[in-house]
Tab-separated table of C-alpha atoms in Angstrom:
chain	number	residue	atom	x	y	z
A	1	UNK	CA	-9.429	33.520	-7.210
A	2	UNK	CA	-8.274	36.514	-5.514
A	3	UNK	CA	-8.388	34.471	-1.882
A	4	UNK	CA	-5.754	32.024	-3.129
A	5	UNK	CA	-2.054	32.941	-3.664
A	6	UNK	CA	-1.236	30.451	-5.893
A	7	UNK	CA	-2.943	31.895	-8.594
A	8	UNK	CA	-2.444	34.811	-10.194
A	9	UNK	CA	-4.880	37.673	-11.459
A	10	UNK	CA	-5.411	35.726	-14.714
A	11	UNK	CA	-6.199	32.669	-12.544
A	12	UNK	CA	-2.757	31.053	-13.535
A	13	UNK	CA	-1.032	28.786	-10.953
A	14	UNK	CA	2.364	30.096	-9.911
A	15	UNK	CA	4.693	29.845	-7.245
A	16	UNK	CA	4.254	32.053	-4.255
A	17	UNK	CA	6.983	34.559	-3.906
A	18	UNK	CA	8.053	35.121	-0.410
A	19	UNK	CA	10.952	36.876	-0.779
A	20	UNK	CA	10.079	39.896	0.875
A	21	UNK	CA	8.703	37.560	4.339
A	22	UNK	CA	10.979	38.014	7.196
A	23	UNK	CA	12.543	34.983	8.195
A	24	UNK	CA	10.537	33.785	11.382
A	25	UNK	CA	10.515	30.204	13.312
A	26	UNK	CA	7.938	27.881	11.627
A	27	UNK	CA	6.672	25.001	12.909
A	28	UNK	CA	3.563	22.381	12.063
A	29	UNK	CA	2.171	19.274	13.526
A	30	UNK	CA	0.194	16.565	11.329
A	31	UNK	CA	-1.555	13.306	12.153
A	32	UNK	CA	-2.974	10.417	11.025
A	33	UNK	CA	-3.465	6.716	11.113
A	34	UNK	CA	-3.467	3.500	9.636
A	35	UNK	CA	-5.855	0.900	10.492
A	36	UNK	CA	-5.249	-3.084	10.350
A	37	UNK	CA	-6.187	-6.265	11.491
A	38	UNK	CA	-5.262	-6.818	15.316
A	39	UNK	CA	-3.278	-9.895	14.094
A	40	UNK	CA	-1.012	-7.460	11.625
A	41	UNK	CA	-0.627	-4.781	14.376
A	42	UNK	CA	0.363	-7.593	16.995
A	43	UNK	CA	3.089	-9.043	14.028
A	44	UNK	CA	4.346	-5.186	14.281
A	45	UNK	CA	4.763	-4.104	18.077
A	46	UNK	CA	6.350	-7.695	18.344
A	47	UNK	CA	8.568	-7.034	15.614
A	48	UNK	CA	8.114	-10.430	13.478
A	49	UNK	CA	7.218	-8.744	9.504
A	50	UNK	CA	9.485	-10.343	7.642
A	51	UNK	CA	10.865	-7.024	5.795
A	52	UNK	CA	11.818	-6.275	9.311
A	53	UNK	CA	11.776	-3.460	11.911
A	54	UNK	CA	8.472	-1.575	10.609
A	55	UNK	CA	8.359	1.188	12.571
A	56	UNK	CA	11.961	2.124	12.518
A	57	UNK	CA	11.966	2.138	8.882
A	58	UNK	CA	8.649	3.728	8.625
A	59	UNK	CA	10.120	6.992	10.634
A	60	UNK	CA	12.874	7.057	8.455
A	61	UNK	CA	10.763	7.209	6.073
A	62	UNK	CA	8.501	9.940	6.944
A	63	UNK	CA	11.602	11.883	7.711
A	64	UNK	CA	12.723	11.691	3.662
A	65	UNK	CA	8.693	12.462	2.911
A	66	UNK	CA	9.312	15.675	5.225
A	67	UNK	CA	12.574	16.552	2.789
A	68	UNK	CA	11.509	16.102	-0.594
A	69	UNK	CA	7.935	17.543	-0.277
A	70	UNK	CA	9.078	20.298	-2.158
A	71	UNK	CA	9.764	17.457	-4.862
A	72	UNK	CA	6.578	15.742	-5.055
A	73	UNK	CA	4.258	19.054	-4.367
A	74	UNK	CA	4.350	21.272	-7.618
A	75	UNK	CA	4.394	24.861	-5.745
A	76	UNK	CA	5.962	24.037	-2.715
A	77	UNK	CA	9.293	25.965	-1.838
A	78	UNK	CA	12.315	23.954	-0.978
A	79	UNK	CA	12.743	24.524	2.790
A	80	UNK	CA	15.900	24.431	4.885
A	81	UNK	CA	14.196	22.390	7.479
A	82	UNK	CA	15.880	21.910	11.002
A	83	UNK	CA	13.905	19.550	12.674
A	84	UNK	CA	11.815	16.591	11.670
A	85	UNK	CA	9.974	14.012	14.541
A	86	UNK	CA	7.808	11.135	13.698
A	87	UNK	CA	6.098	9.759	16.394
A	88	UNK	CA	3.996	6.187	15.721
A	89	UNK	CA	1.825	4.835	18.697
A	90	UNK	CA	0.323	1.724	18.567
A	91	UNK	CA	-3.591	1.669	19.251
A	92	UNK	CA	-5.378	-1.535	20.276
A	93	UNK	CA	-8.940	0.263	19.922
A	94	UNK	CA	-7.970	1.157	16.252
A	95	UNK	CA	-6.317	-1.341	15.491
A	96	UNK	CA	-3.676	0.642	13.935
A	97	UNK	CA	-0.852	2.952	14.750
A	98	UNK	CA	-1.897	6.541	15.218
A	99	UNK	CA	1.139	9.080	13.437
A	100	UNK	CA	2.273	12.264	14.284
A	101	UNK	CA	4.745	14.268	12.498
A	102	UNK	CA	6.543	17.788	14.014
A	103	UNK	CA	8.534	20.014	11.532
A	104	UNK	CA	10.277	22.406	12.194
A	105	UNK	CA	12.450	25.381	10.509
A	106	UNK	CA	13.174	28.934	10.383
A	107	UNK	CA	12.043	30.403	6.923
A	108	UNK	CA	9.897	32.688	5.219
A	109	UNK	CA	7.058	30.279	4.873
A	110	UNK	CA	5.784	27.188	6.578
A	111	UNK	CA	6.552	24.018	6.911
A	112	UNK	CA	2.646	22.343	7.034
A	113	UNK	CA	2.388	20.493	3.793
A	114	UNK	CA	6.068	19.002	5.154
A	115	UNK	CA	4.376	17.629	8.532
A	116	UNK	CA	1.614	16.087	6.135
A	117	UNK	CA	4.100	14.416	3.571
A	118	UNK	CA	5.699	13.036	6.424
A	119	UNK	CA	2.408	11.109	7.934
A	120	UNK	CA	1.260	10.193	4.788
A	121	UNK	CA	4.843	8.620	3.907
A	122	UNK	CA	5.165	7.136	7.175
A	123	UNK	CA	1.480	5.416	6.886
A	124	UNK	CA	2.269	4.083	3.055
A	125	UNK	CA	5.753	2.535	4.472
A	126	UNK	CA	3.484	0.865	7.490
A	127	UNK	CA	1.166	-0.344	4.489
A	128	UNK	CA	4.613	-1.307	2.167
A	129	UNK	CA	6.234	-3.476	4.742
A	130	UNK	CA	2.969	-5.653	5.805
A	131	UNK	CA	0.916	-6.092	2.827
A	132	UNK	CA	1.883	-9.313	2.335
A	133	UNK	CA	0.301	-10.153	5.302
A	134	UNK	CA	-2.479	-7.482	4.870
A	135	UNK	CA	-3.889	-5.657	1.493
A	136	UNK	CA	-6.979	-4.149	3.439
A	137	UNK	CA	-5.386	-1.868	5.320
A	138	UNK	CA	-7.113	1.545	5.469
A	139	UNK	CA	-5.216	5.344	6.284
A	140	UNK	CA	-6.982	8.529	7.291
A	141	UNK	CA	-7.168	11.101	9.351
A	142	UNK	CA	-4.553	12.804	7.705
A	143	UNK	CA	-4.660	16.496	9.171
A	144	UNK	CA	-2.738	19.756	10.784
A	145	UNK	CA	-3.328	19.717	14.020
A	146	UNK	CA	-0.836	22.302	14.865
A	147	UNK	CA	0.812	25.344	12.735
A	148	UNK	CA	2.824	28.733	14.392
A	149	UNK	CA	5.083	31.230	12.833
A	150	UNK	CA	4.606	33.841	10.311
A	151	UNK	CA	2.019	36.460	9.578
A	152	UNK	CA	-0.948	34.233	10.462
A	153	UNK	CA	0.567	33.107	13.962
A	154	UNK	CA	-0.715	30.693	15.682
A	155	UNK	CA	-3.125	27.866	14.338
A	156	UNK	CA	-4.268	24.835	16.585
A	157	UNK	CA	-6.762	22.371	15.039
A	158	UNK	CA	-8.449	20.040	18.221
């Protein structure tokens, strides 16, 4: 278990201490997607679900995943993080709305699992507001496609 810091030499899990990391700028891109019917992504981009605007509240969303991920993921450290971006596209060849989310903050670790609490929460608030409409709805692709910052650097995943 040596390869994986959050275990310790008995092969205990335990919180990473990073106290002696210098501060540096952190930042992390994630992506995914959530596919649907072409009917239920038309009902979307033309704003008619009945809970309302979808994608509004779906980035608002994603931006409260990006905040408490240090609530929901046992090890994570509570960041002070200064930027959060949710960008949703809709994709006719999908059908679905492709995700992106950018954090960003300056710390003494990094901000990836963030970025991919923030897709994933975006995605299940997509699926929350239309599954009346539809219950097959599929999401994936969840990934980083872009970390920097810190002792590792730079980290781009095509």
């Amino acid at each position: 278990m040596s390869g994986l810091s959050h275990f310790d030499a008995d092969g205990k899990a335990h919180m990473v201490d990073v106290s002696d990391k210098p501060v540096t700028a952190r930042i992390a891109v994630a992506e995914g997607f959530i596919k649907m019917a072409p009917e239920t992504l038309a009902l979307i981009v033309e704003g008619r679900a009945d809970k309302g605007d979808v994608l509004g509240i779906a980035r608002i969303a994603g931006i409260m995943g990006a905040k408490k991920t240090a609530d929901l993921i046992p090890l994570c450290h509570p960041l002070p993080i200064t930027k959060v971006a949710i960008e949703m596209t809709p994709d006719e060849a999908l059908p679905g709305i492709r995700i992106s989310a950018t954090v960003k903050t300056g710390g003494q670790t990094g901000v990836e699992m963030e970025a991919l609490t923030a897709v994933s929460t975006t995605a299940l608030t997509v699926y929350d507001m239309v599954k009346a409409v539809q219950k097959d709805m599929e999401i994936g692709g969840i990934r980083v496609t872009l970390k920097d910052g810190g002792k590792s650097g730079r980290f781009e995943n095509p």
